[in-house]
PDB file of C-alpha atoms in Angstrom:
ATOM      1  CA  MET A   1       0.000   0.000   0.000  1.00  0.00           C
ATOM      2  CA  GLU A   2       2.848   2.388   0.879  1.00  0.00           C
ATOM      3  CA  LYS A   3       4.594   1.623  -2.423  1.00  0.00           C
ATOM      4  CA  LEU A   4       1.374   2.253  -4.323  1.00  0.00           C
ATOM      5  CA  GLY A   5       0.938   5.578  -2.550  1.00  0.00           C
ATOM      6  CA  THR A   6       4.452   6.610  -3.516  1.00  0.00           C
ATOM      7  CA  LEU A   7       3.813   5.690  -7.137  1.00  0.00           C
ATOM      8  CA  ALA A   8       0.585   7.700  -7.069  1.00  0.00           C
ATOM      9  CA  ILE A   9       2.201  10.885  -5.748  1.00  0.00           C
ATOM     10  CA  ALA A  10       5.730  10.747  -7.198  1.00  0.00           C
ATOM     11  CA  PRO A  11       4.863  11.632 -10.834  1.00  0.00           C
ATOM     12  CA  THR A  12       3.208  14.874  -9.757  1.00  0.00           C
ATOM     13  CA  LEU A  13       6.136  15.850  -7.531  1.00  0.00           C
ATOM     14  CA  ILE A  14       8.648  15.076 -10.276  1.00  0.00           C
ATOM     15  CA  CYS A  15       6.758  17.186 -12.818  1.00  0.00           C
ATOM     16  CA  LEU A  16       6.432  20.064 -10.323  1.00  0.00           C
ATOM     17  CA  VAL A  17      10.161  20.049  -9.584  1.00  0.00           C
ATOM     18  CA  TYR A  18      10.971  19.894 -13.305  1.00  0.00           C
ATOM     19  CA  MET A  19       8.779  22.913 -14.061  1.00  0.00           C
ATOM     20  CA  TYR A  20      10.236  24.864 -11.153  1.00  0.00           C
ATOM     21  CA  ILE A  21      13.785  24.183 -12.372  1.00  0.00           C
ATOM     22  CA  ARG A  22      12.959  25.173 -15.942  1.00  0.00           C
ATOM     23  CA  ASP A  23      11.877  28.605 -14.695  1.00  0.00           C
ATOM     24  CA  LYS A  24      15.563  29.412 -14.380  1.00  0.00           C
ATOM     25  CA  TYR A  25      15.763  33.204 -14.628  1.00  0.00           C
ATOM     26  CA  GLU A  26      13.394  34.288 -11.857  1.00  0.00           C
ATOM     27  CA  HIS A  27      11.675  31.732  -9.660  1.00  0.00           C
ATOM     28  CA  GLU A  28       8.099  32.386  -8.570  1.00  0.00           C
ATOM     29  CA  PRO A  29       7.268  32.814  -4.856  1.00  0.00           C
ATOM     30  CA  TRP A  30       6.701  29.508  -3.102  1.00  0.00           C
ATOM     31  CA  ARG A  31       3.512  30.723  -1.449  1.00  0.00           C
ATOM     32  CA  LEU A  32       1.848  31.533  -4.765  1.00  0.00           C
ATOM     33  CA  LEU A  33       3.035  28.303  -6.368  1.00  0.00           C
ATOM     34  CA  ALA A  34       1.727  26.330  -3.392  1.00  0.00           C
ATOM     35  CA  THR A  35      -1.576  28.172  -3.662  1.00  0.00           C
ATOM     36  CA  GLY A  36      -1.790  27.126  -7.308  1.00  0.00           C
ATOM     37  CA  VAL A  37      -1.207  23.468  -6.424  1.00  0.00           C
ATOM     38  CA  VAL A  38      -3.692  23.571  -3.537  1.00  0.00           C
ATOM     39  CA  MET A  39      -6.330  25.248  -5.704  1.00  0.00           C
ATOM     40  CA  GLY A  40      -5.733  22.576  -8.334  1.00  0.00           C
ATOM     41  CA  CYS A  41      -6.370  19.955  -5.655  1.00  0.00           C
ATOM     42  CA  ILE A  42      -9.463  21.714  -4.324  1.00  0.00           C
ATOM     43  CA  ILE A  43     -11.192  21.995  -7.705  1.00  0.00           C
ATOM     44  CA  THR A  44     -11.182  18.196  -8.003  1.00  0.00           C
ATOM     45  CA  LEU A  45     -14.463  17.965  -6.068  1.00  0.00           C
ATOM     46  CA  PRO A  46     -16.428  20.590  -8.069  1.00  0.00           C
ATOM     47  CA  ILE A  47     -14.975  19.130 -11.270  1.00  0.00           C
ATOM     48  CA  MET A  48     -16.278  15.667 -10.366  1.00  0.00           C
ATOM     49  CA  GLN A  49     -19.670  17.070  -9.406  1.00  0.00           C
ATOM     50  CA  THR A  50     -19.908  19.072 -12.641  1.00  0.00           C
ATOM     51  CA  GLN A  51     -18.850  16.067 -14.681  1.00  0.00           C
ATOM     52  CA  SER A  52     -21.600  13.983 -13.090  1.00  0.00           C
ATOM     53  CA  PHE A  53     -24.091  16.694 -14.024  1.00  0.00           C
ATOM     54  CA  VAL A  54     -22.837  16.987 -17.623  1.00  0.00           C
ATOM     55  CA  ALA A  55     -22.910  13.195 -18.016  1.00  0.00           C
ATOM     56  CA  ARG A  56     -26.707  13.313 -17.682  1.00  0.00           C
ATOM     57  CA  PHE A  57     -26.879  15.048 -21.053  1.00  0.00           C
ATOM     58  CA  MET A  58     -25.083  12.316 -22.964  1.00  0.00           C
ATOM     59  CA  PRO A  59     -27.249  11.450 -25.992  1.00  0.00           C
ATOM     60  CA  LEU A  60     -28.761   7.979 -26.065  1.00  0.00           C
ATOM     61  CA  ALA A  61     -27.756   5.309 -28.570  1.00  0.00           C
ATOM     62  CA  ILE A  62     -24.674   7.102 -29.881  1.00  0.00           C
ATOM     63  CA  GLY A  63     -22.500   4.010 -29.810  1.00  0.00           C
ATOM     64  CA  GLN A  64     -19.154   3.325 -28.188  1.00  0.00           C
ATOM     65  CA  PHE A  65     -17.229   5.881 -30.216  1.00  0.00           C
ATOM     66  CA  GLY A  66     -19.879   8.542 -29.678  1.00  0.00           C
ATOM     67  CA  GLU A  67     -19.766   7.957 -25.943  1.00  0.00           C
ATOM     68  CA  ALA A  68     -15.969   8.199 -26.032  1.00  0.00           C
ATOM     69  CA  VAL A  69     -16.136  11.543 -27.854  1.00  0.00           C
ATOM     70  CA  PHE A  70     -18.788  12.984 -25.528  1.00  0.00           C
ATOM     71  CA  THR A  71     -16.924  11.787 -22.433  1.00  0.00           C
ATOM     72  CA  SER A  72     -13.590  13.064 -23.726  1.00  0.00           C
ATOM     73  CA  PHE A  73     -14.680  16.515 -24.857  1.00  0.00           C
ATOM     74  CA  ALA A  74     -17.775  17.468 -22.846  1.00  0.00           C
ATOM     75  CA  ILE A  75     -17.072  15.679 -19.566  1.00  0.00           C
ATOM     76  CA  ALA A  76     -13.267  15.618 -19.353  1.00  0.00           C
ATOM     77  CA  GLY A  77     -11.842  18.342 -21.598  1.00  0.00           C
ATOM     78  CA  LEU A  78     -14.471  21.046 -21.182  1.00  0.00           C
ATOM     79  CA  VAL A  79     -14.988  20.727 -17.437  1.00  0.00           C
ATOM     80  CA  GLU A  80     -11.412  20.079 -16.342  1.00  0.00           C
ATOM     81  CA  GLU A  81      -9.725  22.683 -18.531  1.00  0.00           C
ATOM     82  CA  GLY A  82     -12.514  25.140 -17.774  1.00  0.00           C
ATOM     83  CA  PHE A  83     -11.965  24.959 -14.025  1.00  0.00           C
ATOM     84  CA  LYS A  84      -8.183  25.120 -14.427  1.00  0.00           C
ATOM     85  CA  PHE A  85      -8.493  28.225 -16.594  1.00  0.00           C
ATOM     86  CA  ILE A  86     -10.760  29.970 -14.085  1.00  0.00           C
ATOM     87  CA  VAL A  87      -8.305  29.294 -11.248  1.00  0.00           C
ATOM     88  CA  LEU A  88      -5.363  30.466 -13.370  1.00  0.00           C
ATOM     89  CA  TYR A  89      -7.104  33.715 -14.256  1.00  0.00           C
ATOM     90  CA  LEU A  90      -8.219  34.475 -10.707  1.00  0.00           C
ATOM     91  CA  LEU A  91      -4.854  33.559  -9.208  1.00  0.00           C
ATOM     92  CA  VAL A  92      -2.374  35.480 -11.333  1.00  0.00           C
ATOM     93  CA  TRP A  93      -3.941  37.681 -14.045  1.00  0.00           C
ATOM     94  CA  ARG A  94      -3.577  40.792 -11.871  1.00  0.00           C
ATOM     95  CA  SER A  95      -0.592  39.538  -9.882  1.00  0.00           C
ATOM     96  CA  LYS A  96       2.663  41.514  -9.996  1.00  0.00           C
ATOM     97  CA  ASN A  97       4.458  38.162 -10.004  1.00  0.00           C
ATOM     98  CA  LEU A  98       3.266  37.490 -13.543  1.00  0.00           C
ATOM     99  CA  ASN A  99       6.163  39.560 -14.877  1.00  0.00           C
ATOM    100  CA  GLU A 100       7.606  37.322 -17.595  1.00  0.00           C
ATOM    101  CA  ARG A 101       5.973  35.096 -20.173  1.00  0.00           C
ATOM    102  CA  VAL A 102       7.148  31.768 -18.829  1.00  0.00           C
ATOM    103  CA  ASP A 103       5.346  32.569 -15.559  1.00  0.00           C
ATOM    104  CA  GLY A 104       2.033  31.918 -17.306  1.00  0.00           C
ATOM    105  CA  ILE A 105       3.212  28.410 -18.099  1.00  0.00           C
ATOM    106  CA  VAL A 106       4.582  27.829 -14.592  1.00  0.00           C
ATOM    107  CA  TYR A 107       1.355  28.750 -12.819  1.00  0.00           C
ATOM    108  CA  ALA A 108      -0.843  26.893 -15.302  1.00  0.00           C
ATOM    109  CA  VAL A 109       1.256  23.746 -14.905  1.00  0.00           C
ATOM    110  CA  PHE A 110       1.237  23.940 -11.099  1.00  0.00           C
ATOM    111  CA  ILE A 111      -2.560  24.272 -11.072  1.00  0.00           C
ATOM    112  CA  SER A 112      -2.952  21.439 -13.576  1.00  0.00           C
ATOM    113  CA  LEU A 113      -0.644  19.153 -11.614  1.00  0.00           C
ATOM    114  CA  GLY A 114      -2.501  19.878  -8.386  1.00  0.00           C
ATOM    115  CA  PHE A 115      -5.616  18.474 -10.003  1.00  0.00           C
ATOM    116  CA  ALA A 116      -3.685  15.673 -11.718  1.00  0.00           C
ATOM    117  CA  GLY A 117      -2.172  14.571  -8.409  1.00  0.00           C
ATOM    118  CA  VAL A 118      -5.526  14.124  -6.689  1.00  0.00           C
ATOM    119  CA  GLU A 119      -7.040  12.504  -9.767  1.00  0.00           C
ATOM    120  CA  ASN A 120      -4.118  10.096  -9.940  1.00  0.00           C
ATOM    121  CA  VAL A 121      -4.492   9.032  -6.319  1.00  0.00           C
ATOM    122  CA  LEU A 122      -8.208   8.424  -6.862  1.00  0.00           C
ATOM    123  CA  TYR A 123      -7.509   6.264  -9.910  1.00  0.00           C
ATOM    124  CA  VAL A 124      -4.616   4.311  -8.398  1.00  0.00           C
ATOM    125  CA  PHE A 125      -6.566   3.389  -5.257  1.00  0.00           C
ATOM    126  CA  ASN A 126      -9.833   2.705  -7.063  1.00  0.00           C
ATOM    127  CA  PRO A 127     -10.835  -0.917  -6.280  1.00  0.00           C
ATOM    128  CA  GLN A 128     -11.894  -1.604  -9.883  1.00  0.00           C
ATOM    129  CA  LEU A 129      -9.546   0.579 -11.943  1.00  0.00           C
ATOM    130  CA  GLY A 130      -6.484   0.956  -9.725  1.00  0.00           C
ATOM    131  CA  GLY A 131      -3.425  -1.043  -8.852  1.00  0.00           C
ATOM    132  CA  LEU A 132       0.242  -1.195  -9.763  1.00  0.00           C
ATOM    133  CA  SER A 133      -0.251  -1.303 -13.529  1.00  0.00           C
ATOM    134  CA  THR A 134      -2.544   1.731 -13.396  1.00  0.00           C
ATOM    135  CA  ALA A 135      -0.024   3.619 -11.258  1.00  0.00           C
ATOM    136  CA  LEU A 136       2.834   2.905 -13.660  1.00  0.00           C
ATOM    137  CA  LEU A 137       0.848   3.730 -16.802  1.00  0.00           C
ATOM    138  CA  ARG A 138      -0.561   6.972 -15.427  1.00  0.00           C
ATOM    139  CA  ALA A 139       2.869   7.994 -14.120  1.00  0.00           C
ATOM    140  CA  VAL A 140       4.244   7.904 -17.646  1.00  0.00           C
ATOM    141  CA  VAL A 141       1.214   9.107 -19.584  1.00  0.00           C
ATOM    142  CA  SER A 142      -1.681  10.721 -17.707  1.00  0.00           C
ATOM    143  CA  VAL A 143       0.002  12.948 -15.124  1.00  0.00           C
ATOM    144  CA  PRO A 144       2.522  14.436 -17.594  1.00  0.00           C
ATOM    145  CA  ALA A 145      -0.345  14.960 -20.059  1.00  0.00           C
ATOM    146  CA  HIS A 146      -2.090  17.278 -17.594  1.00  0.00           C
ATOM    147  CA  GLY A 147       1.166  19.177 -17.305  1.00  0.00           C
ATOM    148  CA  LEU A 148       1.377  19.446 -21.092  1.00  0.00           C
ATOM    149  CA  PHE A 149      -2.181  20.798 -21.285  1.00  0.00           C
ATOM    150  CA  GLY A 150      -1.121  23.312 -18.649  1.00  0.00           C
ATOM    151  CA  ILE A 151       1.837  24.385 -20.776  1.00  0.00           C
ATOM    152  CA  ILE A 152      -0.460  25.069 -23.714  1.00  0.00           C
ATOM    153  CA  MET A 153      -2.857  27.043 -21.525  1.00  0.00           C
ATOM    154  CA  GLY A 154      -0.117  29.059 -19.857  1.00  0.00           C
ATOM    155  CA  TYR A 155       1.632  29.782 -23.150  1.00  0.00           C
ATOM    156  CA  HIS A 156      -1.376  31.533 -24.672  1.00  0.00           C
ATOM    157  CA  PHE A 157      -2.384  33.045 -21.318  1.00  0.00           C
ATOM    158  CA  ALA A 158       0.984  34.788 -21.020  1.00  0.00           C
ATOM    159  CA  ILE A 159       0.808  36.150 -24.565  1.00  0.00           C
ATOM    160  CA  ALA A 160      -2.629  37.564 -23.750  1.00  0.00           C
ATOM    161  CA  LYS A 161      -1.114  39.291 -20.720  1.00  0.00           C
ATOM    162  CA  PHE A 162       1.905  40.789 -22.491  1.00  0.00           C
ATOM    163  CA  GLU A 163       0.366  41.525 -25.888  1.00  0.00           C
ATOM    164  CA  PRO A 164      -2.813  43.570 -25.296  1.00  0.00           C
ATOM    165  CA  GLN A 165      -3.480  43.818 -29.021  1.00  0.00           C
ATOM    166  CA  ASN A 166      -3.981  40.033 -29.166  1.00  0.00           C
ATOM    167  CA  ARG A 167      -5.653  39.695 -25.752  1.00  0.00           C
ATOM    168  CA  ARG A 168      -9.113  38.392 -26.605  1.00  0.00           C
ATOM    169  CA  TYR A 169      -7.800  35.985 -29.214  1.00  0.00           C
ATOM    170  CA  ARG A 170      -5.096  34.559 -26.941  1.00  0.00           C
ATOM    171  CA  ILE A 171      -7.400  34.324 -23.926  1.00  0.00           C
ATOM    172  CA  ALA A 172      -9.752  32.271 -26.069  1.00  0.00           C
ATOM    173  CA  LEU A 173      -6.878  30.048 -27.205  1.00  0.00           C
ATOM    174  CA  ALA A 174      -5.691  29.623 -23.594  1.00  0.00           C
ATOM    175  CA  PHE A 175      -8.871  27.671 -22.922  1.00  0.00           C
ATOM    176  CA  PHE A 176      -9.845  26.351 -26.342  1.00  0.00           C
ATOM    177  CA  VAL A 177      -6.555  24.696 -27.415  1.00  0.00           C
ATOM    178  CA  PRO A 178      -5.957  22.626 -24.244  1.00  0.00           C
ATOM    179  CA  PHE A 179      -9.657  21.716 -24.283  1.00  0.00           C
ATOM    180  CA  ILE A 180      -9.321  20.326 -27.819  1.00  0.00           C
ATOM    181  CA  MET A 181      -6.006  18.588 -27.092  1.00  0.00           C
ATOM    182  CA  HIS A 182      -7.460  17.042 -23.936  1.00  0.00           C
ATOM    183  CA  GLY A 183     -10.504  15.859 -25.858  1.00  0.00           C
ATOM    184  CA  ILE A 184      -8.422  14.268 -28.605  1.00  0.00           C
ATOM    185  CA  TYR A 185      -6.112  12.661 -26.045  1.00  0.00           C
ATOM    186  CA  ASN A 186      -8.997  11.036 -24.165  1.00  0.00           C
ATOM    187  CA  THR A 187     -10.844  10.016 -27.325  1.00  0.00           C
ATOM    188  CA  LEU A 188      -7.817   8.099 -28.593  1.00  0.00           C
ATOM    189  CA  LEU A 189      -7.652   6.215 -25.290  1.00  0.00           C
ATOM    190  CA  LEU A 190     -11.378   5.606 -24.781  1.00  0.00           C
ATOM    191  CA  SER A 191     -12.485   4.871 -28.340  1.00  0.00           C
ATOM    192  CA  GLY A 192     -12.021   1.134 -27.992  1.00  0.00           C
ATOM    193  CA  TYR A 193     -10.293   0.887 -31.372  1.00  0.00           C
ATOM    194  CA  ALA A 194      -6.827  -0.630 -31.105  1.00  0.00           C
ATOM    195  CA  TYR A 195      -5.545   1.154 -34.203  1.00  0.00           C
ATOM    196  CA  TYR A 196      -6.231   4.498 -32.528  1.00  0.00           C
ATOM    197  CA  LEU A 197      -3.426   3.660 -30.119  1.00  0.00           C
ATOM    198  CA  VAL A 198      -1.063   3.783 -33.102  1.00  0.00           C
ATOM    199  CA  VAL A 199      -2.088   7.414 -33.516  1.00  0.00           C
ATOM    200  CA  PHE A 200      -1.905   8.063 -29.780  1.00  0.00           C
ATOM    201  CA  VAL A 201       1.872   7.631 -29.503  1.00  0.00           C
ATOM    202  CA  PRO A 202       2.816  10.232 -32.148  1.00  0.00           C
ATOM    203  CA  PHE A 203       0.101  12.537 -30.778  1.00  0.00           C
ATOM    204  CA  LEU A 204       1.649  12.312 -27.315  1.00  0.00           C
ATOM    205  CA  LEU A 205       5.121  12.911 -28.756  1.00  0.00           C
ATOM    206  CA  MET A 206       3.740  15.955 -30.568  1.00  0.00           C
ATOM    207  CA  LEU A 207       2.407  17.300 -27.259  1.00  0.00           C
ATOM    208  CA  TRP A 208       5.806  16.802 -25.641  1.00  0.00           C
ATOM    209  CA  HIS A 209       7.698  18.434 -28.509  1.00  0.00           C
ATOM    210  CA  GLY A 210       5.299  21.361 -28.650  1.00  0.00           C
ATOM    211  CA  GLY A 211       5.281  21.790 -24.862  1.00  0.00           C
ATOM    212  CA  LEU A 212       9.052  21.881 -24.495  1.00  0.00           C
ATOM    213  CA  LYS A 213       9.289  24.257 -27.444  1.00  0.00           C
ATOM    214  CA  LYS A 214       6.728  26.613 -25.885  1.00  0.00           C
ATOM    215  CA  ILE A 215       8.685  26.717 -22.614  1.00  0.00           C
ATOM    216  CA  LYS A 216      11.894  27.488 -24.486  1.00  0.00           C
ATOM    217  CA  MET A 217      10.243  30.244 -26.540  1.00  0.00           C
ATOM    218  CA  HIS A 218       8.907  32.029 -23.461  1.00  0.00           C
ATOM    219  CA  LEU A 219      12.211  31.619 -21.609  1.00  0.00           C
ATOM    220  CA  GLU A 220      14.064  33.214 -24.528  1.00  0.00           C
ATOM    221  CA  MET A 221      11.867  36.302 -24.139  1.00  0.00           C
ATOM    222  CA  SER A 222      12.507  36.677 -20.401  1.00  0.00           C
ATOM    223  CA  PRO A 223      13.573  40.195 -19.345  1.00  0.00           C
ATOM    224  CA  PHE A 224      15.616  38.553 -16.569  1.00  0.00           C
ATOM    225  CA  LYS A 225      17.759  36.496 -18.965  1.00  0.00           C
TER     226      LYS A 225
END
């Protein structure tokens, strides 16, 4: 049980430390980062409640693939990324600590990983879905994926902050792009079609490549470099 608990929590901690280290020119205050993680944890309950409510509107007789799409986009992507975006905006949009572009990514990732950590524990210790294999698979795939969605959100969020002329467009992208990526990610996993998994691997690699590139781009524009 102790080993399983470590496997459930470790991926989140590793991703948090990695993101903190990558913010190499001016680290964010610990208190605000911790607040982001805690808020990410707290929104797990309203997210689950909202998802249960949205699930009631799933159309009947839409088949396995239709259910996968509805679950992935309406229940997972829309609700989860929506709550993360709201927390991100309320936490740092007017904060003086949001003073370089990479900060948008840092805060978005910390919020996303707060949620991902709680979600991971719930999955790993679920009597039907959990266990060692679930812990290992989610450590490599699911938890980092939430971090990658956070990178996308924070990337556009920061541009909206520092480029007023593109504000509305980038604010929209800060929610819309991670929502779409999250929906596609879940659909590939839940569709039930084995050949979709062939697409899943390059899609995940694309997310990683794009995420690391976005971090590098915002770091290159740091006034503290």
